[in-house]
XYZ file of C-alpha atoms in Angstrom:
492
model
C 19.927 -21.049 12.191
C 18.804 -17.120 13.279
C 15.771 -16.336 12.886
C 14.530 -15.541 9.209
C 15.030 -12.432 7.391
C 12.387 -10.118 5.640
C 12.803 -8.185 2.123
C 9.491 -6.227 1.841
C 9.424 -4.853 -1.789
C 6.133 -2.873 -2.512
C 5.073 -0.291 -5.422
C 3.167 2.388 -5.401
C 0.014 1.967 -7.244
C 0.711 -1.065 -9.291
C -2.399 -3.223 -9.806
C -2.880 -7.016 -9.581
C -3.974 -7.015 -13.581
C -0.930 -5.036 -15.445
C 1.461 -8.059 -13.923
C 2.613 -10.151 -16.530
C 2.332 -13.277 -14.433
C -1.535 -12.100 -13.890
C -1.969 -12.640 -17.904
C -1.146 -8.813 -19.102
C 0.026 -9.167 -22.993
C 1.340 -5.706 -22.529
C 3.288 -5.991 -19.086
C 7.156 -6.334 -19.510
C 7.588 -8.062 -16.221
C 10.153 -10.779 -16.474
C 11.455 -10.493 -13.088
C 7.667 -10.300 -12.090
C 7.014 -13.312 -14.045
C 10.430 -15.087 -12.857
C 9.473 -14.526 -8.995
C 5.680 -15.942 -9.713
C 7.600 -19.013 -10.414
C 9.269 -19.494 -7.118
C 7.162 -18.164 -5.245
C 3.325 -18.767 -3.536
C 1.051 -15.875 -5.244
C -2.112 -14.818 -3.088
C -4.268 -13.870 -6.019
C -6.808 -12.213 -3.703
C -4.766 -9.969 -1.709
C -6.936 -7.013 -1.213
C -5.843 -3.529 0.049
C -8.446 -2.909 3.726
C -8.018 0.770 2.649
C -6.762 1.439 -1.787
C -4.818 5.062 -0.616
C -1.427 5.393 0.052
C -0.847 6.376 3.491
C -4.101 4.332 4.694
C -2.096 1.594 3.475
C 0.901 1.922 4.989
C -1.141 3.114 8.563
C -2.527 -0.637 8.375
C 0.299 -2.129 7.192
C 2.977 -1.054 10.290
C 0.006 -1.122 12.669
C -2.127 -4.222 11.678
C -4.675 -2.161 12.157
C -8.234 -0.980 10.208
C -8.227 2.537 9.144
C -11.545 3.017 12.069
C -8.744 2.726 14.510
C -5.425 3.738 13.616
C -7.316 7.092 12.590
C -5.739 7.485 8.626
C -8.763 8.714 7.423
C -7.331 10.638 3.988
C -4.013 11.320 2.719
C -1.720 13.946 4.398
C -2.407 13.075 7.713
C 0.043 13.072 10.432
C -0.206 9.406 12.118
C -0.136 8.994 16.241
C 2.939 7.469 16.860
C 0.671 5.588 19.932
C 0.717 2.344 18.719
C 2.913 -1.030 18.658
C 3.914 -1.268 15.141
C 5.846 -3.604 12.860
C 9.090 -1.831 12.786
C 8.801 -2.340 16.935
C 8.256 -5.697 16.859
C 11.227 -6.532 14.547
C 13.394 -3.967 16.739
C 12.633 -5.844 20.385
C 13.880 -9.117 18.479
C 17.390 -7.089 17.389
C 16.166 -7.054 13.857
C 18.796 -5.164 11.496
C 16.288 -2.559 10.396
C 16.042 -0.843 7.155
C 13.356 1.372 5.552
C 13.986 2.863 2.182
C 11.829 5.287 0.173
C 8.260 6.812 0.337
C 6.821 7.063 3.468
C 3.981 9.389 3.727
C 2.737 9.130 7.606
C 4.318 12.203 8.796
C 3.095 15.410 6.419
C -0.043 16.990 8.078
C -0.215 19.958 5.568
C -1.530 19.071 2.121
C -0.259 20.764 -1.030
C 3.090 21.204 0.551
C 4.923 17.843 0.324
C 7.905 19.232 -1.235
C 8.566 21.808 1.959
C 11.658 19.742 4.143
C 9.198 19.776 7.169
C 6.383 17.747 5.517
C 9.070 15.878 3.644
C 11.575 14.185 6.661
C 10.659 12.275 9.366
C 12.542 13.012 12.034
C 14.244 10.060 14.088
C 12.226 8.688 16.972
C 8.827 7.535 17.366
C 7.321 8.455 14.315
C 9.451 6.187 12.333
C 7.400 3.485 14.396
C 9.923 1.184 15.468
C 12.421 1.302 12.454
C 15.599 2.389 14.282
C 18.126 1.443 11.932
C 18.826 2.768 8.361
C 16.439 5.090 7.483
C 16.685 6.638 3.957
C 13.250 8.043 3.521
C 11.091 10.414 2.593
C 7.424 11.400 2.648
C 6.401 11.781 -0.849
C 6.651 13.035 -4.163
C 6.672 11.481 -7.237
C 8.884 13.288 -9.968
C 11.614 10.843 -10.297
C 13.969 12.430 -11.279
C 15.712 15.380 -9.026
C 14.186 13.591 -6.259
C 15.735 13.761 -2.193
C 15.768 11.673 0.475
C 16.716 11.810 4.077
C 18.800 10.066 6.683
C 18.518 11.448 10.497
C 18.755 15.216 9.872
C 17.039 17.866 7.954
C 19.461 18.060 5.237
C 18.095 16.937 2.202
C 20.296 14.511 -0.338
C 19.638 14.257 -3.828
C 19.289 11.149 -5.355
C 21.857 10.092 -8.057
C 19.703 9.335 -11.183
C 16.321 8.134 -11.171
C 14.926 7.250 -7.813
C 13.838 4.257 -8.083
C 16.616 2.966 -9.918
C 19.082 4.874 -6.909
C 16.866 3.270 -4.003
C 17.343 0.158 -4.957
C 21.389 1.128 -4.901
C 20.683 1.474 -1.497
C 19.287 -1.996 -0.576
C 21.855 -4.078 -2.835
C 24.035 -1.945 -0.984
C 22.280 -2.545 2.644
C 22.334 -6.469 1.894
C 25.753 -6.075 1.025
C 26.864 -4.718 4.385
C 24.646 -6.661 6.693
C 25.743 -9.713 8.367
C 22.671 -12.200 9.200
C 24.592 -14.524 11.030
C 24.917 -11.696 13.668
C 21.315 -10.402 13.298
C 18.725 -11.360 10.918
C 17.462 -8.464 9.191
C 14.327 -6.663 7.957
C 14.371 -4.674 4.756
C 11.817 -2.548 3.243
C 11.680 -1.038 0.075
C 8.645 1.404 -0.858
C 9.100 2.589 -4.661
C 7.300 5.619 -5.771
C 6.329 4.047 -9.732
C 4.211 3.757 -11.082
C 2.275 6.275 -9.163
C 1.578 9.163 -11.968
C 2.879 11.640 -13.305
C 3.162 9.251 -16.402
C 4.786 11.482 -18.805
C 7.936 10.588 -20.567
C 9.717 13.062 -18.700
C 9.071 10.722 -15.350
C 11.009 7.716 -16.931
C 14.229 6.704 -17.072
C 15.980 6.597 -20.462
C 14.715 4.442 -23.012
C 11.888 3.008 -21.353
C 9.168 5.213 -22.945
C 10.699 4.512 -26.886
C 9.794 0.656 -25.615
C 6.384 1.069 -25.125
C 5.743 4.165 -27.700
C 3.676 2.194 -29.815
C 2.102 -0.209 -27.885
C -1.878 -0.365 -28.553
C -2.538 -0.745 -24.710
C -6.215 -0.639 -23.659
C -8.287 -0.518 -20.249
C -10.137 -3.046 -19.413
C -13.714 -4.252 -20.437
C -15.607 -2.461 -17.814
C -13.762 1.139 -19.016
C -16.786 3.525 -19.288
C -16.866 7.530 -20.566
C -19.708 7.930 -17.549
C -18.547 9.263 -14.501
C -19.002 7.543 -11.645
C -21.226 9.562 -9.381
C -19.391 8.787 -6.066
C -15.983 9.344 -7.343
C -14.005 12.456 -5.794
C -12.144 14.809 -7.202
C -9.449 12.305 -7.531
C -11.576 9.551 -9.154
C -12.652 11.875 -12.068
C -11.775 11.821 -15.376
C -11.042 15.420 -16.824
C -10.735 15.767 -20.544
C -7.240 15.876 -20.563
C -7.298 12.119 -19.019
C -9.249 11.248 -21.035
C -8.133 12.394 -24.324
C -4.261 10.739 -23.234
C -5.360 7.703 -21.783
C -3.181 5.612 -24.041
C 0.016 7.717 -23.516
C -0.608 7.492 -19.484
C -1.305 4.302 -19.651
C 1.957 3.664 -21.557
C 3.975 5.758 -18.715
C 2.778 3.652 -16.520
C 3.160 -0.224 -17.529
C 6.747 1.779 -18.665
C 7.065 2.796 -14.849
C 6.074 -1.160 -14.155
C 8.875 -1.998 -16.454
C 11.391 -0.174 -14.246
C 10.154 -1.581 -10.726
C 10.194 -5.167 -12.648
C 13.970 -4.435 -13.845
C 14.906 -2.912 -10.289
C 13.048 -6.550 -8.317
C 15.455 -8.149 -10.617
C 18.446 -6.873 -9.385
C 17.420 -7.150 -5.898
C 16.330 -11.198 -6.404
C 20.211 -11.884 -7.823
C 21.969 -10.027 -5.335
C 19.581 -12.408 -2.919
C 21.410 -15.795 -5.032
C 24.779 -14.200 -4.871
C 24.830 -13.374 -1.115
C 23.620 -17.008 -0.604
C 20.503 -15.642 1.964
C 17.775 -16.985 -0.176
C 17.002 -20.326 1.911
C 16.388 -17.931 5.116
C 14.642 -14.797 3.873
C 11.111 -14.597 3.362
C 11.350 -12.132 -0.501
C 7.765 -10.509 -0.503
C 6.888 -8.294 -3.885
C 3.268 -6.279 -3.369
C 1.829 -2.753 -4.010
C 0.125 -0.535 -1.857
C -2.910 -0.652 -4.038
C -4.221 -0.598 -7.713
C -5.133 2.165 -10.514
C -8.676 1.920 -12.145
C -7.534 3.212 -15.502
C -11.323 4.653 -16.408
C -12.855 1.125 -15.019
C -16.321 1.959 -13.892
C -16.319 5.556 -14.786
C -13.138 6.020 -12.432
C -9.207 6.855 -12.339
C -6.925 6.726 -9.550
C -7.677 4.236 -6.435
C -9.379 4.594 -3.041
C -12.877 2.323 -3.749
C -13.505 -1.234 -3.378
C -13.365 -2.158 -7.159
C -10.837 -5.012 -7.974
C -9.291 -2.532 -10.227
C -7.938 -0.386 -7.496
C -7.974 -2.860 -4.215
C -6.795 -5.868 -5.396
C -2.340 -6.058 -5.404
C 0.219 -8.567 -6.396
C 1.331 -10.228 -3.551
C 4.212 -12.923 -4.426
C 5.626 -14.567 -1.076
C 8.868 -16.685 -1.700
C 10.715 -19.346 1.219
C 11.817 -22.440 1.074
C 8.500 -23.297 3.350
C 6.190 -22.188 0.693
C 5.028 -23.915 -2.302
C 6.808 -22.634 -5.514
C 4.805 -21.206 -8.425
C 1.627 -21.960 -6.723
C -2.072 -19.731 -5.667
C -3.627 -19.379 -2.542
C -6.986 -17.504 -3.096
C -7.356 -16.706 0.688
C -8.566 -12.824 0.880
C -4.955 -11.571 2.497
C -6.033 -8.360 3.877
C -3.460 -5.198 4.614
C -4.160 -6.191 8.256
C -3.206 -9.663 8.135
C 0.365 -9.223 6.511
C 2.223 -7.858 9.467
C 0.867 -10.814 12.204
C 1.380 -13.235 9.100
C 5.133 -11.832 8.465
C 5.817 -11.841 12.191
C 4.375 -15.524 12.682
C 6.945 -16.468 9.945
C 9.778 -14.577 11.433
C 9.006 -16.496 15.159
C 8.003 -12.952 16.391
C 4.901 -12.434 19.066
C 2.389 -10.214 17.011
C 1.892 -7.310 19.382
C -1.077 -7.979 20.927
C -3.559 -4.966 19.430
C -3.021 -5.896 15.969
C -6.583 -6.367 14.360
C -5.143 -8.877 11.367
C -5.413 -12.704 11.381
C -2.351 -15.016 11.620
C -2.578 -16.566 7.944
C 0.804 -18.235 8.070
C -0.666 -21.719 8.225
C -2.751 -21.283 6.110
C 0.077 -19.575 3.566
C 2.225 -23.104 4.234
C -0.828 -25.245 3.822
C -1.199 -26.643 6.957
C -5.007 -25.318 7.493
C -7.840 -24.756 5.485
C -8.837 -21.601 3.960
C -10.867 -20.116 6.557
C -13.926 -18.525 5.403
C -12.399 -15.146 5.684
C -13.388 -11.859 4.217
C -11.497 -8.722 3.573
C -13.043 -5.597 5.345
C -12.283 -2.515 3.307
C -13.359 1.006 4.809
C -13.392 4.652 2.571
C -14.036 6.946 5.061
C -13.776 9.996 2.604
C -11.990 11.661 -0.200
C -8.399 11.046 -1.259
C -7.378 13.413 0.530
C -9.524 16.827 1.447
C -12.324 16.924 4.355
C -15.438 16.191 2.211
C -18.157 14.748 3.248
C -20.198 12.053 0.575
C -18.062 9.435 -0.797
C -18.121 7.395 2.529
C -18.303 3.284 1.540
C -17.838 0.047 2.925
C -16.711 -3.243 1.414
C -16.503 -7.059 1.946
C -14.687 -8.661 -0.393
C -13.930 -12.722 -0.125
C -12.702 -15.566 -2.904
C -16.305 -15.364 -4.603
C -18.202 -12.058 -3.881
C -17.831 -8.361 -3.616
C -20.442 -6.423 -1.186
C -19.954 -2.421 -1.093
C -22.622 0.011 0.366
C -22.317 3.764 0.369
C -23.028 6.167 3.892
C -24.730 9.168 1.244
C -27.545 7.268 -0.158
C -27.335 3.733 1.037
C -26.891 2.308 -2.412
C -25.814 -1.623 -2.453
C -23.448 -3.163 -4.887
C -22.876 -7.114 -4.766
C -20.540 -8.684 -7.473
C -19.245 -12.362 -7.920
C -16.282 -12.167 -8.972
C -15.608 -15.567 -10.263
C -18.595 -15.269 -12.687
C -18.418 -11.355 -13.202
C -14.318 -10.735 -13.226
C -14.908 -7.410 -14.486
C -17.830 -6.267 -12.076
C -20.256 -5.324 -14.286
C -23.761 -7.212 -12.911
C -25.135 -5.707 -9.646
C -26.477 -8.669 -7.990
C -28.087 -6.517 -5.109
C -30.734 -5.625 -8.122
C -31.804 -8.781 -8.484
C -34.428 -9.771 -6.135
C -33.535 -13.410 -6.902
C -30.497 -12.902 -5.019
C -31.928 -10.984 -2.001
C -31.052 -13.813 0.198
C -27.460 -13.093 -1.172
C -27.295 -9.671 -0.426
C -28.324 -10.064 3.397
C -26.371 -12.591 4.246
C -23.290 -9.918 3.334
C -25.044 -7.085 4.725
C -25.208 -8.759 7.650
C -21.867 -10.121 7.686
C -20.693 -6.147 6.658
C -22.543 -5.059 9.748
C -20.963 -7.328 12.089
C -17.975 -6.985 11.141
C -18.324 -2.700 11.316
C -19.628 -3.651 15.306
C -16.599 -5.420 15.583
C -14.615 -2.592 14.808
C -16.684 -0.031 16.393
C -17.140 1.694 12.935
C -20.609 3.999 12.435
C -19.782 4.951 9.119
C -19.807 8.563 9.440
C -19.207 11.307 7.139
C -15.625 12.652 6.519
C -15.676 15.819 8.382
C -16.859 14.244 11.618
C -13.580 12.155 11.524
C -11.886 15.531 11.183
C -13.718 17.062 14.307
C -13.944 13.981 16.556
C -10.376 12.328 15.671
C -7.868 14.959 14.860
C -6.484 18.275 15.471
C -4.602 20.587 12.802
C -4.355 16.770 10.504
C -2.812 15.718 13.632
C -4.665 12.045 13.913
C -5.821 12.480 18.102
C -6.941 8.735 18.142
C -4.286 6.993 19.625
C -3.362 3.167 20.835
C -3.506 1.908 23.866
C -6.045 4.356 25.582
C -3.805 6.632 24.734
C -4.028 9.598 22.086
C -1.026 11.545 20.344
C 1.081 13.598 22.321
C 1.024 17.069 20.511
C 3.533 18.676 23.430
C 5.924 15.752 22.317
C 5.753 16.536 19.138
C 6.256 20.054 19.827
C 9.988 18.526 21.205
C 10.463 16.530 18.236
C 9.873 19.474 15.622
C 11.944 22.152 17.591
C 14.823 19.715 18.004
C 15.408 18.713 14.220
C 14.166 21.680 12.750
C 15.822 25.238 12.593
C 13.352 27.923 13.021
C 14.023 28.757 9.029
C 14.272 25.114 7.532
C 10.361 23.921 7.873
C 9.227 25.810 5.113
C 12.396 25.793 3.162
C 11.693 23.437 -0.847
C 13.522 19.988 -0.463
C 14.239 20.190 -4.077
């Protein structure tokens, strides 16, 4: 038998708590719920960085945000390092990437232009050589583009995600495994806002019109005091949380009905027994938890992800509570698929411990927020350990410590680090935090000396390898694939 293949489905956004299989009354996620059932669920997947292209920087790299340089959104990554997509491409892999991308854009508040919007072929598709139909990202579903290997943008038919996942029936339909095993990722945009009923396909928002959906226990009307401009709830928010929140378990509804088509087209093609199906999310949504919205902090709310793992290997409708960390799931995938794990990766081999044949290690997951979402702003810096029982976050501004068990405290809402009962606690994960920051060479500086000391026009400078990014290269790259009066030209 080849090697295994490798379906990696992930949303954008979708939290570990609005799954149906995670005990949400108000999720409609039957394929979800279906998949939990066959599959191993790590319930304490964790997200080392909860912002989109932060996640995807340590999820192609298996590497922590203090090194592959993704500091905030809208960054342009250094195509300097040996990725995932390289890996899989040395071992003939059949490569395919489908959907939102967002490593290339370095100009922020333009995403719609075609130069922020396609990645040109070559090195900054890190390693994925074979069908590319991708784009940076936007998230108004419908009217939405893509883009194969030129500058010419094509318009989805119908609602995107609904279309990409046209695409990767119609990938496995065309690829022949016995030949080459394949890779295959999907990246939907939902349920990433905007959540209005103009973002939804038809009939989905009548289906959850009049559902009485609430946030969660630890909702408060205070803002948080660290939270960016991102995190903040304005009135508007506010005063249509119900309605957003029913977009959005209406956008879940979609991605659940779009993972069901992709699982049967898996049982009809007869590639189940030799493809490892993974379902995830980039990261989580706090939904006015803690005085927040919107992701990027250490709160379960917006790091902890679904993360559903299915092979014949693997124990069906099972838990493993071992902290899987955005850095461990490409030297876990690759020990799975027989592939060496290129050697800079900073993630942990968990396979064994996935199939049971080790012991949960004591392993926590490092989480760095090394600024706003995505503007040069110095004083929402943070750092986070998070493992099966407790959550330790300090912040750079003020050196304020928060420590939560989770197992006692699901919802976060007793700082242990006030309690002097507990001070023994609280340094044994400071200290742990600090070691593991030495580790990684991380000082915990503000924002805007990332921007001076690691990039140049949101070009990230920190490379791999000794190496940084080659802006003279890129220079090549642009010129070749984009007419002089295409860059600033509106993709749709």
């Amino acid at each position: 038998m080849s090697n295994p293949n490798l379906i990696y489905l992930f949303a954008d956004q979708l939290r570990y708590f609005s799954c149906g299989f995670a005990g949400d009354p108000c999720a409609q996620t039957p394929n979800m719920d279906r998949l939990a059932t066959q599959s191993l669920s790590c319930i304490n997947t964790t997200a080392c960085t909860p912002v989109c292209a932060a996640y995807r920087a340590s999820l192609f790299t298996g590497k922590f945000q203090s090194s592959h340089g993704m500091v905030i959104n809208e960054l342009r990554l250094s195509p300097n390092h040996d990725c995932f997509g390289h890996a899989l491409t040395r071992a003939n892999y059949n490569t395919a990437y489908i959907g939102k991308w967002h490593l290339w854009a370095n100009q922020l508040g333009h995403h719609n232009q075609i130069g922020n919007a396609f990645t040109p072929p070559g090195p900054y598709r890190l390693g994925f050589d074979g069908y590319w139909a991708g784009y940076n990202f936007s998230h108004h579903s419908h009217g939405a583009v893509y883009f194969e290997d030129t500058c010419d943008p094509i318009p989805y038919e119908g609602y995107e995600a609904d279309t990409q996942t046209d695409m990767a029936i119609n990938f496995l339909q065309n690829t022949n495994p016995k030949e080459n095993p394949f890779a295959l990722f999907l990246s939907w945009g939902p349920p990433h806002d905007p959540w209005g009923s103009d973002n939804l396909p038809e009939g989905y928002w009548e289906r959850f019109h009049d559902c009485d959906i609430q946030p969660r226990s630890n909702f408060s009307t205070q803002q948080d005091p660290y939270a960016d401009n991102w995190a903040t709830m304005p009135d508007d928010y506010r005063n249509n949380l119900q309605d957003y929140m029913r977009g959005y378990y209406a956008q879940v509804a979609n991605i659940d009905w779009n993972l069901g088509r992709i699982m049967d087209i898996v049982d009809q093609l007869g590639i189940a027994d030799n493809t490892y199906f993974v379902f995830t999310s980039d990261h989580g949504e706090m939904w006015g938890s803690q005085g927040r919205r919107a992701k990027n902090i250490f709160y379960d709310e917006a790091c902890r992800v679904p993360f559903l793992i299915r092979h014949p290997n693997l124990a069906q409708n099972s838990t493993n509570d071992v902290c899987l960390n955005t850095t461990d799931l490409m030297p876990t995938l690759l020990s799975f698929l027989n592939l060496p794990v290129p050697p800079a990766a900073e993630g942990v081999d968990l396979s064994r411990v996935l199939t049971g044949e080790s012991a949960i290690p004591d392993h926590a997951a490092l989480m760095q927020g090394m600024g706003t979402t995505a503007a040069w702003k110095d004083g929402h810096e943070w750092r986070a350990l998070r493992d099966q029982q407790h959550t330790y976050a300090t912040y750079r501004v003020d050196g304020k410590e928060l420590l939560f068990d989770n197992l006692n405290d699901p919802y976060q809402m007793k700082n242990l680090a006030d309690d002097p009962s507990r001070s023994p606690l609280l340094k044994h994960y400071r200290d742990q935090l600090q070691t593991r920051l030495k580790e990684q060479n991380d000082t915990l500086e503000p924002c805007t000396w990332y921007e001076d000391q690691w990039t140049q026009d949101r070009n990230i400078m920190r490379g791999a390898k000794g190496g940084s990014h080659d802006l003279d290269q890129l220079a090549d790259i642009i010129q070749k694939h984009f007419p002089d009066d295409v860059w600033q030209q509106q993709a749709k």
